[in-house]
Amino acid sequence: MSIERLVEALQDLEVVEVGQYLEENMPVHPSHSKFYKMRWHGFRLGDCCNDFQLILNEHNGTHVDSFGHYIDQPGYEMIDGVPLSALCGPCVTIDATFLKEHETLERSHIEAWEQAHAPICPGDGVLLDFGWMKYWALRPEESRFCHDYPGVGASSAAYFVEKGVRMVGVDTLSVDRDGADGDPAHNTLLSHRIPVVENLRNLGLLHEKRGYFVALPLLIREGSASPVRPIVLVERT
């Protein structure tokens, strides 16, 4: 496709923001350090500009896990080696808001969704809306979001591998349910070099739409993950 045709095609598409703000007191996984933003310069301090010092964990906010986050073997890249093509491509969004606390999305649920909508194609990204982002809140109200969330079950993770999906994204702290024994979704997906994006939002806007997902990680040398600002391009309604 020529650049001119690409520009013309993009004019017919709407950009949906599906990432969370990075801000102090936001929810983080209980095992991870918190996000801090501190003023470094400011006009009202007599400086010639505004800027801030950021201190953050790689897994704060909306982020993508590298393959090496869980798989400590040669050939499983850290974040600077994850192919960008794995994080840019067509996507579908599955409504999984029917799941309750600690429940898992299984292969039978995915197959039922495909029967009602369309088959997941090789190379598709799959975004899963558990409806959990409604609990996102700043400290001291963040505990509800950080606990009891549902997740991807072992059978659906294996099915995604079988289908040849490009990536999997969720609106929860983890692709595995809270307290999952052995983190089967992380291990299955990352061991098959399928990146995982966590803490997405606005997925309810995408239930009936096929889109194009884009999330570019920071070029962190040997990082286990990276914050991202993901978008989904969809046809204008």
JSON list of C-alpha atoms in Angstrom, two decimals, residues 14 16 91-93 113 205-211 232-237:
[
{"chain": "A", "resi": 14, "resn": "GLU", "atom": "CA", "xyz": [-11.61, 6.38, 14.71]},
{"chain": "A", "resi": 16, "resn": "VAL", "atom": "CA", "xyz": [-10.04, 4.51, 20.65]},
{"chain": "A", "resi": 91, "resn": "CYS", "atom": "CA", "xyz": [-7.92, -7.47, 16.82]},
{"chain": "A", "resi": 92, "resn": "VAL", "atom": "CA", "xyz": [-11.23, -8.66, 18.19]},
{"chain": "A", "resi": 93, "resn": "THR", "atom": "CA", "xyz": [-12.75, -7.87, 21.58]},
{"chain": "A", "resi": 113, "resn": "TRP", "atom": "CA", "xyz": [-18.31, -16.35, 21.17]},
{"chain": "A", "resi": 205, "resn": "LEU", "atom": "CA", "xyz": [-16.60, 0.40, 23.27]},
{"chain": "A", "resi": 206, "resn": "LEU", "atom": "CA", "xyz": [-15.23, -2.37, 21.07]},
{"chain": "A", "resi": 207, "resn": "HIS", "atom": "CA", "xyz": [-17.50, -5.39, 21.65]},
{"chain": "A", "resi": 208, "resn": "GLU", "atom": "CA", "xyz": [-19.06, -5.50, 18.20]},
{"chain": "A", "resi": 209, "resn": "LYS", "atom": "CA", "xyz": [-16.12, -4.06, 16.29]},
{"chain": "A", "resi": 210, "resn": "ARG", "atom": "CA", "xyz": [-13.13, -5.53, 14.56]},
{"chain": "A", "resi": 211, "resn": "GLY", "atom": "CA", "xyz": [-10.19, -3.17, 14.87]},
{"chain": "A", "resi": 232, "resn": "VAL", "atom": "CA", "xyz": [-7.43, 0.53, 18.63]},
{"chain": "A", "resi": 233, "resn": "LEU", "atom": "CA", "xyz": [-8.40, 1.86, 15.19]},
{"chain": "A", "resi": 234, "resn": "VAL", "atom": "CA", "xyz": [-12.02, 1.12, 14.23]},
{"chain": "A", "resi": 235, "resn": "GLU", "atom": "CA", "xyz": [-14.39, 2.22, 11.48]},
{"chain": "A", "resi": 236, "resn": "ARG", "atom": "CA", "xyz": [-16.25, 5.42, 12.29]},
{"chain": "A", "resi": 237, "resn": "THR", "atom": "CA", "xyz": [-19.89, 4.92, 13.22]}
]
